Structure formats: structure tokens, C-alpha cells
Amino acid sequence: MDIGISEQDRTRIAEGLSKLLADTYTLYLKTHYFHWNVTGPMFQTLHLMFEQQYNELALAVDLIAERIRALGHIAPGSYGDYARMTSITESKGVPKAQDMIRELVQAHETVCRTARSLFPTLESASDEPTADLLTQRLQVHEKTAWMLRSLLES
């Protein structure tokens, strides 16, 4: 494979993207779980918001996995792989709606940190397609975290 990125850089990038994939998939599961189980006065708003968010995340995992494949590596796809690689913690039981929001804010911020950690490698490898993907993902996660944070203000 000769796309202008060394095998060593492609491996490092694929490893970082695999961690991002694990974080994104774990966030997808958490958001879907909250969608099913949210209750309280904000039910309708949160139920619909969480649905929009998990649908967007479902598309994102595909984009990330396909970029890993384009770099010549295998995309992880098991719960065991994701559990081992993710930085996002599982929820304990079913949190109250406000706690769901707080957990999702933290999870989106975690995904942002994971994505940002790849930029030095991407820059040194001149991997603009992956940088573009991560820039788009950061825009989504930062905006979503902001929207969720705004629900916590009184």
C-alpha cells in the first residue's frame, strides 16, 4: 500500500481511530440506552433529542471504521474490543434525566479529547482526510455538548 503515509504512521493513526471508534460506539450505546429509559418532565424533549443523537452517532461509527479500513487496517467491532479501548464509563443503573444529561456531556467531551489527541500524528503524516473527518466529528461533539449543557442551566 502506497498512499503517501508510511506503514508506521498508518498503524498509529488506525490505533487512534480505533480508540475514537470505541468511544463513539460506547457513546452511541449510552445515548440509545438513555433514549429508552428517560423519564420525568423533560421526557418528550430528551427522548427525541437522544434519538437524533444516537442516529447521528450510528452514522459516525461507519465513517470512522471505513477510514481505518482505507488506511489498510482492520476496524475493531466487538463489545470486548470497545470495552477495552473506550474512555467512556458505563452508567450505573438508570440515572435520573439530569444525570443522563451530565453523563452525555462528559462523554461528548471525552470523545473530543480522544479526537484531538490524534492531530499531532495526523499533521506529521500529512493525513488530511483523517484530519478532516476528525474536524467534522469535533464540530458535532462540541455542539452537542453545548446543547446538552444548556439544559442544565437554571
XYZ file of N, CA and C in Angstrom:
462
model
N 0.850 -1.171 0.000
C 0.000 0.000 0.000
C 0.901 1.241 0.000
N 0.655 2.129 -0.947
C 1.482 3.338 -1.053
C 0.580 4.545 -1.305
N 0.038 5.113 -0.227
C -0.841 6.288 -0.343
C -0.146 7.556 0.143
N 1.157 7.459 0.382
C 1.912 8.622 0.830
C 1.986 8.764 2.336
N 1.521 7.754 3.062
C 1.615 7.727 4.524
C 2.324 6.431 4.878
N 3.377 6.515 5.655
C 4.158 5.324 5.989
C 3.314 4.308 6.754
N 3.749 3.062 6.690
C 3.052 1.990 7.420
C 3.015 2.297 8.919
N 4.122 2.789 9.444
C 4.184 3.112 10.872
C 3.153 4.195 11.226
N 3.060 5.242 10.421
C 2.078 6.301 10.680
C 0.653 5.787 10.496
N 0.436 4.991 9.453
C -0.911 4.432 9.242
C -1.334 3.575 10.428
N -0.395 2.834 10.987
C -0.697 1.994 12.152
C -1.044 2.863 13.356
N -0.245 3.890 13.606
C -0.520 4.784 14.749
C -1.865 5.492 14.579
N -2.150 5.933 13.358
C -3.424 6.610 13.101
C -4.586 5.640 13.273
N -4.447 4.427 12.733
C -5.515 3.426 12.860
C -5.763 3.063 14.326
N -4.701 2.989 15.122
C -4.865 2.714 16.553
C -5.629 3.841 17.235
N -5.295 5.078 16.906
C -6.016 6.218 17.476
C -7.463 6.257 17.026
N -7.686 5.969 15.747
C -9.059 5.936 15.229
C -9.857 4.799 15.859
N -9.183 3.702 16.169
C -9.875 2.586 16.824
C -10.358 2.993 18.209
N -9.556 3.761 18.915
C -9.972 4.284 20.220
C -11.147 5.260 20.048
N -11.072 6.097 19.017
C -12.183 7.011 18.733
C -13.442 6.226 18.370
N -13.284 5.163 17.604
C -14.422 4.310 17.252
C -15.029 3.693 18.504
N -14.185 3.211 19.414
C -14.682 2.623 20.659
C -15.428 3.662 21.496
N -14.873 4.861 21.598
C -15.558 5.928 22.345
C -16.878 6.295 21.683
N -16.880 6.392 20.373
C -18.094 6.783 19.645
C -19.168 5.718 19.776
N -18.780 4.455 19.656
C -19.763 3.375 19.768
C -20.301 3.286 21.193
N -19.440 3.467 22.166
C -19.884 3.433 23.559
C -20.841 4.590 23.838
N -20.543 5.769 23.286
C -21.447 6.910 23.419
C -22.776 6.631 22.719
N -22.712 5.989 21.562
C -23.942 5.589 20.857
C -24.800 4.702 21.769
N -24.192 3.676 22.368
C -24.945 2.759 23.236
C -25.539 3.485 24.432
N -24.742 4.354 25.054
C -25.207 5.099 26.224
C -26.388 5.998 25.847
N -26.267 6.690 24.719
C -27.333 7.594 24.280
C -28.606 6.820 23.960
N -28.452 5.676 23.308
C -29.620 4.852 22.970
C -30.280 4.322 24.248
N -29.467 3.898 25.187
C -29.960 3.418 26.490
C -30.756 4.508 27.205
N -30.225 5.722 27.193
C -30.934 6.834 27.832
C -32.222 7.159 27.084
N -32.209 7.075 25.780
C -33.412 7.308 24.968
C -34.536 6.367 25.415
N -34.210 5.107 25.603
C -35.210 4.121 26.008
C -35.717 4.352 27.430
N -34.877 4.863 28.303
C -35.181 4.832 29.730
C -35.386 6.182 30.400
N -35.324 7.274 29.647
C -35.524 8.581 30.253
C -36.975 8.717 30.742
N -37.144 9.407 31.873
C -38.472 9.687 32.420
C -38.461 11.106 32.983
N -39.623 11.574 33.358
C -39.716 12.869 34.020
C -40.298 13.942 33.122
N -40.327 15.184 33.655
C -40.977 16.284 32.948
C -40.337 16.626 31.595
N -39.080 16.265 31.405
C -38.401 16.565 30.137
C -38.431 15.369 29.191
N -39.279 14.380 29.489
C -39.277 13.133 28.723
C -39.325 13.366 27.214
N -40.342 14.064 26.755
C -40.528 14.216 25.304
C -39.313 14.877 24.646
N -38.845 15.963 25.237
C -37.687 16.683 24.697
C -36.459 15.797 24.648
N -36.159 15.130 25.755
C -34.954 14.310 25.825
C -35.075 13.050 24.977
N -36.241 12.434 24.990
C -36.444 11.222 24.195
C -36.154 11.509 22.713
N -36.678 12.602 22.207
C -36.445 12.964 20.802
C -35.003 13.415 20.565
N -34.444 14.188 21.483
C -33.066 14.661 21.327
C -32.091 13.488 21.327
N -32.276 12.560 22.264
C -31.392 11.404 22.332
C -31.503 10.558 21.068
N -32.707 10.447 20.520
C -32.883 9.688 19.271
C -32.096 10.325 18.127
N -32.182 11.631 17.998
C -31.407 12.321 16.959
C -29.914 12.089 17.168
N -29.493 12.138 18.409
C -28.069 11.984 18.713
C -27.580 10.569 18.427
N -28.329 9.544 18.825
C -27.826 8.193 18.566
C -27.882 7.848 17.091
N -28.829 8.413 16.356
C -28.850 8.189 14.900
C -27.621 8.806 14.236
N -27.236 9.983 14.684
C -26.043 10.630 14.134
C -24.794 9.818 14.486
N -24.729 9.309 15.701
C -23.579 8.505 16.134
C -23.490 7.188 15.369
N -24.632 6.609 15.026
C -24.626 5.363 14.250
C -23.975 5.575 12.885
N -24.221 6.713 12.282
C -23.571 7.026 11.011
C -22.084 7.305 11.206
N -21.753 7.935 12.312
C -20.355 8.299 12.580
C -19.468 7.072 12.753
N -19.966 6.039 13.421
C -19.122 4.859 13.618
C -18.752 4.239 12.275
N -19.652 4.306 11.325
C -19.358 3.773 9.995
C -18.260 4.571 9.307
N -18.327 5.897 9.391
C -17.301 6.740 8.780
C -15.924 6.489 9.389
N -15.878 6.359 10.701
C -14.605 6.136 11.386
C -14.046 4.769 11.013
N -14.894 3.742 11.043
C -14.438 2.391 10.698
C -13.955 2.322 9.254
N -14.651 2.986 8.350
C -14.239 2.970 6.947
C -12.915 3.696 6.740
N -12.635 4.716 7.536
C -11.334 5.398 7.426
C -10.219 4.462 7.904
N -10.476 3.711 8.962
C -9.493 2.731 9.427
C -9.195 1.735 8.306
N -10.231 1.266 7.634
C -10.063 0.309 6.534
C -9.296 0.949 5.376
N -9.592 2.212 5.073
C -8.898 2.896 3.972
C -7.407 3.033 4.254
N -7.041 3.023 5.530
C -5.630 3.089 5.922
C -4.977 1.704 5.932
N -5.754 0.679 5.572
C -5.206 -0.667 5.456
C -5.226 -1.480 6.731
N -6.072 -1.108 7.689
C -6.134 -1.822 8.965
C -7.540 -2.344 9.206
N -7.646 -3.281 10.120
C -8.930 -3.872 10.492
C -9.603 -2.975 11.531
N -10.876 -2.677 11.313
C -11.643 -1.888 12.278
C -12.170 -2.812 13.371
N -11.959 -2.465 14.642
C -12.498 -3.295 15.716
C -14.023 -3.260 15.684
N -14.633 -4.359 16.125
C -16.089 -4.393 16.057
C -16.758 -5.239 17.114
N -16.053 -5.578 18.172
C -16.692 -6.380 19.213
C -16.877 -5.544 20.483
N -17.845 -5.946 21.273
C -18.065 -5.263 22.546
C -16.826 -5.362 23.427
N -16.156 -6.502 23.377
C -14.929 -6.672 24.158
C -13.854 -5.680 23.751
N -13.671 -5.510 22.428
C -12.703 -4.530 21.930
C -13.070 -3.135 22.409
N -14.323 -2.782 22.251
C -14.760 -1.438 22.626
C -14.628 -1.208 24.134
N -14.999 -2.206 24.924
C -14.907 -2.069 26.381
C -13.449 -1.868 26.809
N -12.528 -2.552 26.133
C -11.109 -2.445 26.468
C -10.528 -1.088 26.058
N -10.999 -0.519 24.944
C -10.394 0.688 24.383
C -11.059 1.995 24.798
N -12.316 1.956 25.197
C -13.040 3.207 25.428
C -12.588 3.924 26.701
N -12.756 5.233 26.676
C -12.503 6.067 27.859
C -13.807 6.487 28.522
N -14.918 6.060 27.969
C -16.242 6.438 28.482
C -16.716 5.366 29.458
N -17.179 5.809 30.615
C -17.633 4.859 31.632
C -19.096 4.486 31.404
N -19.419 3.263 31.810
C -20.807 2.815 31.734
C -21.608 3.464 32.847
N -22.899 3.583 32.613
C -23.794 4.126 33.627
C -24.090 3.058 34.663
N -24.305 3.507 35.873
C -24.718 2.608 36.956
C -26.234 2.695 37.059
N -26.915 1.644 36.681
C -28.366 1.646 36.724
C -28.939 2.618 35.713
N -30.106 3.156 36.041
C -30.756 4.136 35.173
C -30.719 5.481 35.892
N -29.871 6.389 35.426
C -29.770 7.702 36.077
C -31.050 8.529 35.884
N -31.226 9.508 36.738
C -32.285 10.499 36.545
C -31.963 11.313 35.301
N -32.962 11.959 34.736
C -32.792 12.692 33.474
C -31.636 13.688 33.530
N -31.540 14.477 34.596
C -30.465 15.470 34.707
C -29.089 14.790 34.738
N -29.018 13.636 35.391
C -27.752 12.906 35.432
C -27.419 12.293 34.076
N -28.436 11.877 33.333
C -28.216 11.402 31.969
C -27.556 12.510 31.143
N -28.092 13.699 31.264
C -27.556 14.840 30.515
C -26.094 15.076 30.913
N -25.821 15.080 32.214
C -24.439 15.287 32.689
C -23.503 14.206 32.146
N -23.941 12.965 32.180
C -23.112 11.867 31.679
C -22.838 12.024 30.181
N -23.844 12.454 29.438
C -23.649 12.623 28.000
C -22.719 13.798 27.702
N -22.824 14.868 28.474
C -21.885 15.985 28.298
C -20.467 15.473 28.507
N -20.244 14.758 29.598
C -18.907 14.221 29.883
C -18.433 13.295 28.763
N -19.331 12.471 28.257
C -18.956 11.517 27.205
C -18.598 12.240 25.902
N -19.369 13.251 25.531
C -19.044 14.015 24.321
C -17.708 14.733 24.481
N -17.454 15.266 25.650
C -16.167 15.922 25.906
C -15.024 14.914 25.839
N -15.259 13.699 26.310
C -14.256 12.641 26.218
C -13.935 12.327 24.764
N -14.967 12.216 23.935
C -14.750 11.949 22.508
C -13.932 13.086 21.886
N -14.212 14.311 22.277
C -13.433 15.452 21.773
C -11.959 15.306 22.125
N -11.678 14.952 23.362
C -10.277 14.797 23.781
C -9.595 13.664 23.025
N -10.310 12.578 22.816
C -9.748 11.457 22.059
C -9.429 11.888 20.633
N -10.356 12.580 19.987
C -10.140 13.036 18.607
C -8.958 13.997 18.545
N -8.903 14.942 19.458
C -7.820 15.939 19.446
C -6.439 15.310 19.652
N -6.390 14.225 20.385
C -5.102 13.600 20.672
C -4.429 13.060 19.410
N -5.188 12.880 18.344
C -4.638 12.345 17.097
C -3.997 13.395 16.203
N -4.315 14.651 16.390
C -3.856 15.680 15.450
C -2.334 15.774 15.282
N -1.531 15.659 16.330
C -0.079 15.719 16.091
C 0.409 14.635 15.116
N -0.103 13.428 15.264
C 0.276 12.347 14.352
C -0.236 12.620 12.943
N -1.459 13.109 12.840
C -2.038 13.394 11.520
C -1.250 14.480 10.800
N -0.850 15.497 11.545
C -0.092 16.592 10.936
C 1.277 16.119 10.449
N 1.968 15.332 11.279
C 3.301 14.878 10.867
C 3.230 13.900 9.703
N 2.103 13.181 9.569
C 1.943 12.213 8.476
C 1.276 12.830 7.250
N 0.879 14.086 7.332
C 0.133 14.755 6.251
C -1.130 13.978 5.886
N -1.859 13.545 6.906
C -3.096 12.786 6.693
C -4.292 13.732 6.779
N -4.479 14.507 5.731
C -5.566 15.478 5.692
C -6.955 14.835 5.700
N -7.177 13.701 5.026
C -8.522 13.109 5.077
C -8.956 12.735 6.496
N -8.041 12.172 7.278
C -8.402 11.829 8.660
C -8.587 13.100 9.486
N -7.735 14.091 9.261
C -7.884 15.366 9.977
C -9.237 15.998 9.662
N -9.650 15.912 8.406
C -10.951 16.455 8.013
C -12.084 15.714 8.718
N -11.993 14.400 8.755
C -13.004 13.600 9.453
C -13.081 13.998 10.920
N -11.924 14.134 11.559
C -11.915 14.481 12.980
C -12.421 15.894 13.226
N -12.116 16.812 12.328
C -12.632 18.174 12.461
C -14.154 18.170 12.404
N -14.711 17.400 11.489
C -16.169 17.295 11.394
C -16.763 16.664 12.645
N -16.103 15.609 13.153
C -16.597 14.956 14.365
C -16.521 15.910 15.564
N -15.446 16.663 15.661
C -15.321 17.612 16.767
C -16.434 18.650 16.732
N -16.775 19.133 15.548
C -17.859 20.115 15.445
C -19.157 19.535 15.991
N -19.450 18.295 15.652
C -20.681 17.656 16.125
C -20.650 17.476 17.640
N -19.559 16.941 18.165
C -19.499 16.652 19.599
C -19.467 17.923 20.444
N -18.754 18.933 19.992
C -18.737 20.189 20.750
C -20.113 20.849 20.754
N -20.786 20.840 19.618
C -22.128 21.431 19.542
C -23.117 20.640 20.401
N -23.042 19.329 20.341
C -23.955 18.502 21.132
C -23.712 18.712 22.624
N -22.451 18.768 23.036
C -22.145 19.014 24.449
C -22.687 20.369 24.894
N -22.551 21.380 24.038
C -23.082 22.706 24.358
C -24.600 22.657 24.524
N -25.289 21.991 23.602
C -26.753 21.902 23.684
C -27.188 21.163 24.951
N -26.505 20.091 25.264
C -26.844 19.351 26.486
C -26.548 20.180 27.732
N -25.389 20.869 27.738
C -25.034 21.720 28.880
C -26.099 22.788 29.112
N -26.652 23.322 28.024
C -27.656 24.389 28.171
C -28.910 23.898 28.891
N -29.180 22.606 28.830
C -30.338 22.050 29.546
C -30.101 21.996 31.048
N -28.870 22.090 31.468
C -28.538 22.012 32.891
C -28.555 23.368 33.581
N -28.624 24.438 32.787
C -28.641 25.788 33.374
C -30.021 26.090 33.931
N -30.032 26.813 35.046
C -31.339 27.144 35.651
C -31.670 28.600 35.486
